[in-house]
The first five atom37 places (N, CA, C, CB, O) and aatype in JSON, in Angstrom:
{
  "aatype": [12, 0, 11, 14, 3, 2, 1, 0, 3, 2, 6, 9, 8, 10, 5, 5, 8, 9, 2, 8, 16, 10, 3, 2, 10, 8, 6, 0, 6, 6, 18, 10, 6, 6, 18, 15, 3, 6, 9, 16, 15, 11, 6, 11, 1, 3, 9, 6, 19, 11, 2, 6, 8, 1, 11, 6, 15, 9, 2, 0, 13, 9, 3, 6, 11, 1, 3, 6, 15, 5, 7],
  "atom_mask": [
    [1, 1, 1, 1, 1],
    [1, 1, 1, 1, 1],
    [1, 1, 1, 1, 1],
    [1, 1, 1, 1, 1],
    [1, 1, 1, 1, 1],
    [1, 1, 1, 1, 1],
    [1, 1, 1, 1, 1],
    [1, 1, 1, 1, 1],
    [1, 1, 1, 1, 1],
    [1, 1, 1, 1, 1],
    [1, 1, 1, 1, 1],
    [1, 1, 1, 1, 1],
    [1, 1, 1, 1, 1],
    [1, 1, 1, 1, 1],
    [1, 1, 1, 1, 1],
    [1, 1, 1, 1, 1],
    [1, 1, 1, 1, 1],
    [1, 1, 1, 1, 1],
    [1, 1, 1, 1, 1],
    [1, 1, 1, 1, 1],
    [1, 1, 1, 1, 1],
    [1, 1, 1, 1, 1],
    [1, 1, 1, 1, 1],
    [1, 1, 1, 1, 1],
    [1, 1, 1, 1, 1],
    [1, 1, 1, 1, 1],
    [1, 1, 1, 1, 1],
    [1, 1, 1, 1, 1],
    [1, 1, 1, 1, 1],
    [1, 1, 1, 1, 1],
    [1, 1, 1, 1, 1],
    [1, 1, 1, 1, 1],
    [1, 1, 1, 1, 1],
    [1, 1, 1, 1, 1],
    [1, 1, 1, 1, 1],
    [1, 1, 1, 1, 1],
    [1, 1, 1, 1, 1],
    [1, 1, 1, 1, 1],
    [1, 1, 1, 1, 1],
    [1, 1, 1, 1, 1],
    [1, 1, 1, 1, 1],
    [1, 1, 1, 1, 1],
    [1, 1, 1, 1, 1],
    [1, 1, 1, 1, 1],
    [1, 1, 1, 1, 1],
    [1, 1, 1, 1, 1],
    [1, 1, 1, 1, 1],
    [1, 1, 1, 1, 1],
    [1, 1, 1, 1, 1],
    [1, 1, 1, 1, 1],
    [1, 1, 1, 1, 1],
    [1, 1, 1, 1, 1],
    [1, 1, 1, 1, 1],
    [1, 1, 1, 1, 1],
    [1, 1, 1, 1, 1],
    [1, 1, 1, 1, 1],
    [1, 1, 1, 1, 1],
    [1, 1, 1, 1, 1],
    [1, 1, 1, 1, 1],
    [1, 1, 1, 1, 1],
    [1, 1, 1, 1, 1],
    [1, 1, 1, 1, 1],
    [1, 1, 1, 1, 1],
    [1, 1, 1, 1, 1],
    [1, 1, 1, 1, 1],
    [1, 1, 1, 1, 1],
    [1, 1, 1, 1, 1],
    [1, 1, 1, 1, 1],
    [1, 1, 1, 1, 1],
    [1, 1, 1, 1, 1],
    [1, 1, 1, 0, 1]
  ],
  "atom_positions": [
    [[-66.77, -3.0, 20.56], [-66.6, -3.32, 22.31], [-67.72, -3.01, 23.11], [-65.43, -2.44, 23.05], [-68.17, -1.88, 22.94]],
    [[-68.3, -3.75, 23.96], [-69.89, -3.91, 24.53], [-69.26, -2.56, 25.52], [-70.58, -5.84, 25.51], [-68.08, -2.4, 25.81]],
    [[-70.31, -1.78, 25.88], [-70.61, -0.61, 26.62], [-70.67, -1.42, 27.98], [-72.01, 0.27, 26.13], [-71.4, -2.41, 28.03]],
    [[-69.84, -0.98, 29.21], [-69.65, -1.41, 30.42], [-70.92, -1.27, 31.46], [-68.51, -0.71, 30.85], [-71.2, -0.11, 31.75]],
    [[-71.57, -2.1, 31.93], [-72.53, -2.67, 32.55], [-72.72, -1.11, 33.59], [-72.06, -4.34, 33.28], [-71.89, -1.19, 34.5]],
    [[-73.36, -0.07, 33.68], [-73.43, 0.91, 34.52], [-74.65, 0.87, 35.42], [-73.36, 2.03, 33.81], [-75.71, 1.11, 34.86]],
    [[-74.68, 0.64, 36.58], [-76.29, 0.68, 37.45], [-76.47, 1.71, 38.53], [-76.62, -0.76, 38.32], [-77.32, 1.82, 39.41]],
    [[-75.18, 2.58, 38.12], [-75.34, 3.22, 39.47], [-76.79, 3.86, 39.27], [-74.07, 4.41, 39.85], [-77.52, 3.78, 40.26]],
    [[-77.3, 4.45, 38.18], [-78.36, 5.77, 38.33], [-79.48, 4.69, 38.17], [-78.32, 7.31, 36.97], [-80.51, 5.35, 38.01]],
    [[-79.88, 3.12, 38.12], [-80.76, 2.63, 38.17], [-82.22, 2.73, 38.64], [-80.34, 2.1, 38.42], [-83.3, 2.74, 38.06]],
    [[-81.71, 2.82, 40.23], [-82.85, 3.34, 41.03], [-83.5, 4.69, 41.0], [-82.5, 3.24, 42.21], [-84.57, 5.03, 41.5]],
    [[-82.65, 5.39, 40.31], [-83.35, 7.15, 39.73], [-84.15, 6.82, 38.89], [-82.34, 8.4, 38.91], [-85.25, 7.35, 39.07]],
    [[-84.04, 5.81, 37.54], [-84.63, 6.26, 36.52], [-85.81, 4.95, 37.18], [-83.73, 6.29, 34.83], [-86.92, 5.47, 37.25]],
    [[-85.84, 3.85, 37.53], [-86.99, 3.69, 37.94], [-87.8, 3.92, 38.52], [-87.11, 3.28, 38.09], [-88.91, 3.44, 38.3]],
    [[-87.49, 4.94, 39.72], [-88.23, 5.7, 40.26], [-88.99, 6.91, 39.51], [-87.52, 6.04, 41.16], [-90.06, 7.36, 39.89]],
    [[-88.23, 7.42, 38.3], [-89.07, 8.37, 37.38], [-89.73, 7.57, 36.35], [-88.2, 9.5, 36.67], [-90.23, 8.25, 35.45]],
    [[-89.86, 6.17, 36.25], [-90.91, 5.31, 35.55], [-91.78, 5.17, 36.32], [-90.59, 4.08, 35.09], [-92.9, 5.18, 35.82]],
    [[-91.72, 5.0, 37.65], [-92.65, 4.83, 38.6], [-94.01, 6.47, 38.67], [-91.53, 4.57, 40.12], [-95.22, 6.61, 38.48]],
    [[-92.93, 7.27, 39.01], [-93.34, 8.6, 38.8], [-94.36, 8.57, 37.54], [-92.04, 9.56, 38.57], [-95.54, 8.29, 37.77]],
    [[-94.06, 8.77, 36.52], [-94.58, 8.71, 35.06], [-95.67, 8.1, 34.85], [-93.77, 8.15, 34.2], [-96.63, 8.6, 34.26]],
    [[-95.6, 6.45, 35.51], [-96.7, 5.98, 34.96], [-98.07, 6.27, 36.17], [-96.34, 4.33, 34.55], [-99.28, 6.19, 35.99]],
    [[-97.41, 6.58, 37.23], [-98.41, 7.32, 38.27], [-99.05, 8.23, 38.08], [-97.99, 7.76, 39.22], [-100.15, 8.27, 38.64]],
    [[-98.61, 9.41, 37.14], [-99.27, 10.24, 36.71], [-100.03, 9.96, 35.69], [-98.67, 11.05, 36.53], [-101.08, 10.59, 35.82]],
    [[-100.02, 9.25, 34.64], [-100.8, 8.83, 33.61], [-101.63, 8.05, 34.39], [-100.14, 8.16, 32.45], [-102.72, 8.21, 33.84]],
    [[-101.79, 7.34, 35.31], [-102.44, 7.05, 35.64], [-103.45, 7.66, 36.35], [-102.02, 6.49, 35.85], [-104.47, 7.09, 35.96]],
    [[-103.76, 8.5, 37.17], [-104.3, 9.33, 37.54], [-104.81, 10.39, 37.14], [-103.91, 9.46, 38.07], [-105.7, 11.03, 37.69]],
    [[-103.82, 10.81, 35.37], [-104.74, 11.88, 34.48], [-105.66, 11.04, 33.67], [-103.82, 12.89, 33.39], [-106.56, 11.56, 33.02]],
    [[-105.38, 9.41, 33.7], [-106.64, 8.91, 32.88], [-108.08, 8.39, 33.94], [-106.03, 7.43, 31.88], [-109.14, 8.09, 33.38]],
    [[-107.99, 8.35, 35.3], [-108.61, 7.96, 36.12], [-109.27, 9.32, 36.08], [-107.96, 7.32, 37.25], [-110.47, 9.21, 35.84]],
    [[-108.93, 10.39, 36.22], [-109.47, 11.78, 36.72], [-110.83, 11.82, 35.09], [-107.72, 13.45, 36.81], [-112.03, 11.92, 34.81]],
    [[-109.37, 11.67, 34.44], [-110.34, 11.72, 32.57], [-111.68, 10.86, 32.57], [-109.23, 10.76, 30.98], [-112.72, 11.14, 31.96]],
    [[-111.45, 9.73, 33.4], [-112.71, 8.78, 33.18], [-113.97, 9.34, 34.63], [-112.01, 6.71, 33.38], [-114.99, 8.69, 34.87]],
    [[-113.68, 10.31, 35.22], [-114.33, 10.64, 36.43], [-114.95, 11.44, 35.69], [-113.66, 11.12, 37.7], [-116.16, 11.26, 35.54]],
    [[-114.27, 12.6, 35.01], [-115.04, 13.97, 34.16], [-115.76, 13.53, 33.1], [-114.03, 15.11, 33.47], [-116.71, 14.11, 32.58]],
    [[-115.2, 12.32, 32.75], [-115.69, 12.21, 31.15], [-116.67, 11.23, 30.79], [-114.54, 11.86, 30.22], [-117.3, 11.5, 29.77]],
    [[-117.01, 9.99, 31.47], [-117.24, 8.98, 31.78], [-118.94, 8.55, 30.58], [-117.25, 9.09, 33.55], [-119.24, 7.63, 29.82]],
    [[-119.67, 9.95, 31.08], [-120.54, 9.97, 30.47], [-120.97, 10.51, 28.63], [-120.97, 10.49, 31.4], [-121.96, 10.53, 27.9]],
    [[-119.65, 10.83, 28.57], [-119.28, 11.53, 27.25], [-118.8, 10.57, 26.38], [-118.23, 12.64, 27.36], [-118.98, 10.62, 25.17]],
    [[-118.06, 9.51, 27.07], [-117.35, 8.25, 26.02], [-117.81, 7.12, 26.02], [-116.02, 7.87, 26.24], [-118.36, 6.57, 26.97]],
    [[-117.61, 6.63, 24.85], [-118.44, 5.47, 24.54], [-117.76, 4.12, 25.84], [-118.17, 5.03, 22.55], [-116.83, 4.15, 26.65]],
    [[-118.63, 3.25, 25.55], [-118.61, 2.12, 26.53], [-116.91, 1.3, 26.37], [-120.09, 0.93, 26.06], [-116.21, 0.94, 27.32]],
    [[-116.59, 1.19, 24.98], [-115.34, 0.94, 24.41], [-114.69, 1.32, 25.19], [-115.0, 1.38, 23.3], [-114.35, 0.67, 26.18]],
    [[-114.27, 2.82, 24.85], [-113.3, 4.1, 25.08], [-113.06, 3.28, 26.67], [-114.17, 6.12, 24.99], [-112.13, 2.51, 26.9]],
    [[-114.06, 3.65, 27.56], [-114.17, 3.3, 29.02], [-113.15, 2.02, 29.27], [-115.82, 2.92, 29.42], [-112.11, 2.08, 29.92]],
    [[-113.56, 1.1, 28.74], [-113.21, 0.04, 28.86], [-111.62, -0.29, 28.67], [-114.02, -0.54, 28.1], [-110.88, -0.92, 29.42]],
    [[-111.25, 0.51, 27.07], [-109.82, 0.22, 27.05], [-108.98, 1.31, 28.25], [-109.26, 0.47, 25.33], [-107.83, 1.06, 28.6]],
    [[-109.64, 2.37, 28.71], [-108.69, 3.16, 29.23], [-108.78, 2.2, 30.61], [-109.03, 4.91, 29.27], [-107.65, 1.84, 30.94]],
    [[-109.86, 1.69, 31.52], [-109.49, 0.91, 32.31], [-108.42, -0.44, 32.27], [-110.49, 0.7, 32.58], [-107.54, -0.61, 33.12]],
    [[-108.63, -1.15, 31.36], [-107.54, -2.13, 30.72], [-106.69, -1.49, 30.93], [-107.51, -2.58, 29.37], [-106.32, -1.8, 32.06]],
    [[-105.75, -0.34, 30.35], [-104.57, -0.17, 30.23], [-104.1, 0.87, 31.55], [-104.35, 0.32, 28.77], [-102.97, 1.28, 31.83]],
    [[-105.16, 1.08, 32.13], [-104.77, 1.35, 33.85], [-104.73, 0.29, 34.33], [-105.71, 2.14, 34.81], [-103.99, 0.36, 35.3]],
    [[-105.15, -0.75, 34.2], [-104.43, -1.86, 35.17], [-103.15, -2.36, 34.44], [-105.47, -3.25, 35.49], [-102.27, -2.87, 35.13]],
    [[-103.03, -2.28, 33.4], [-101.55, -2.5, 32.79], [-100.71, -1.61, 33.8], [-101.36, -1.94, 31.03], [-99.87, -2.12, 34.54]],
    [[-100.96, -0.31, 33.77], [-99.9, 0.53, 34.39], [-99.81, 0.25, 35.88], [-100.18, 2.05, 34.16], [-98.73, 0.3, 36.47]],
    [[-100.94, -0.05, 36.46], [-100.78, -0.92, 38.12], [-99.41, -2.11, 37.86], [-102.72, -2.13, 38.61], [-98.24, -2.02, 38.23]],
    [[-100.17, -3.3, 37.02], [-99.04, -4.22, 36.84], [-97.61, -3.22, 36.5], [-99.46, -5.36, 35.49], [-96.61, -3.42, 37.19]],
    [[-97.58, -2.47, 35.76], [-96.05, -2.15, 35.57], [-95.71, -1.44, 36.57], [-95.63, -1.42, 34.36], [-94.53, -1.64, 36.87]],
    [[-96.39, -0.44, 37.44], [-95.67, 0.08, 38.45], [-95.45, -0.85, 39.59], [-96.26, 1.22, 38.86], [-94.6, -0.45, 40.4]],
    [[-96.03, -2.02, 39.86], [-95.29, -3.02, 40.69], [-93.93, -3.58, 40.2], [-96.16, -4.16, 40.87], [-92.88, -3.72, 40.82]],
    [[-94.22, -3.82, 39.03], [-93.0, -4.12, 38.65], [-91.66, -3.72, 38.68], [-93.13, -4.18, 37.89], [-90.64, -4.38, 38.88]],
    [[-91.91, -1.89, 38.35], [-90.68, -1.02, 38.63], [-90.41, -0.87, 40.38], [-90.99, 0.59, 37.88], [-89.34, -0.63, 40.93]],
    [[-91.85, -1.1, 41.05], [-91.06, -1.22, 42.51], [-90.4, -2.42, 42.86], [-91.95, -1.03, 43.65], [-89.5, -2.42, 43.7]],
    [[-90.85, -3.56, 42.22], [-89.98, -4.82, 42.69], [-88.68, -4.94, 41.97], [-90.77, -6.19, 42.45], [-87.9, -5.8, 42.39]],
    [[-88.31, -4.17, 40.91], [-87.09, -4.0, 40.54], [-86.37, -3.2, 41.06], [-87.02, -3.81, 39.54], [-85.3, -3.66, 41.45]],
    [[-86.6, -1.72, 41.29], [-86.11, -0.77, 42.43], [-85.95, -1.7, 44.03], [-87.43, 0.61, 42.56], [-85.06, -1.47, 44.86]],
    [[-86.78, -2.5, 44.15], [-86.22, -3.35, 45.16], [-84.93, -3.91, 45.45], [-86.8, -4.21, 45.13], [-84.04, -3.95, 46.3]],
    [[-85.34, -4.42, 44.07], [-83.69, -6.1, 43.75], [-82.22, -4.8, 43.64], [-83.89, -7.59, 40.94], [-81.21, -4.69, 44.34]],
    [[-82.7, -4.02, 42.51], [-81.21, -2.95, 42.56], [-81.01, -2.4, 44.02], [-81.35, -1.39, 41.44], [-79.81, -2.13, 44.17]],
    [[-81.6, -2.19, 44.91], [-81.27, -1.47, 45.95], [-81.05, -2.51, 47.03], [-82.3, -0.42, 46.25], [-81.02, -2.16, 48.21]],
    [[-80.9, -3.8, 46.68], [-80.42, -4.98, 47.78], [-79.1, -5.61, 46.78], [-81.95, -6.44, 48.22], [-78.3, -6.4, 47.27]],
    [[-79.04, -5.31, 45.84], [-77.74, -5.47, 44.88], [-76.46, -4.62, 45.16], [0.0, 0.0, 0.0], [-75.47, -4.74, 44.44]]
  ]
}
């Protein structure tokens, strides 16, 4: 039998994802500021690309959270 769809805590979980992703984004930005002279250009670009994906994820989480609050 399928589990019932319990969305009671979705907003909480989405906020946790937002916070975690923001933390990772800020840590990566700090790392780039501190070590950009010591890492390869490929490594730097990889981090920048990953941060762009993080920003996209954060926006998606925010949109989903907004939808959950209206539903």
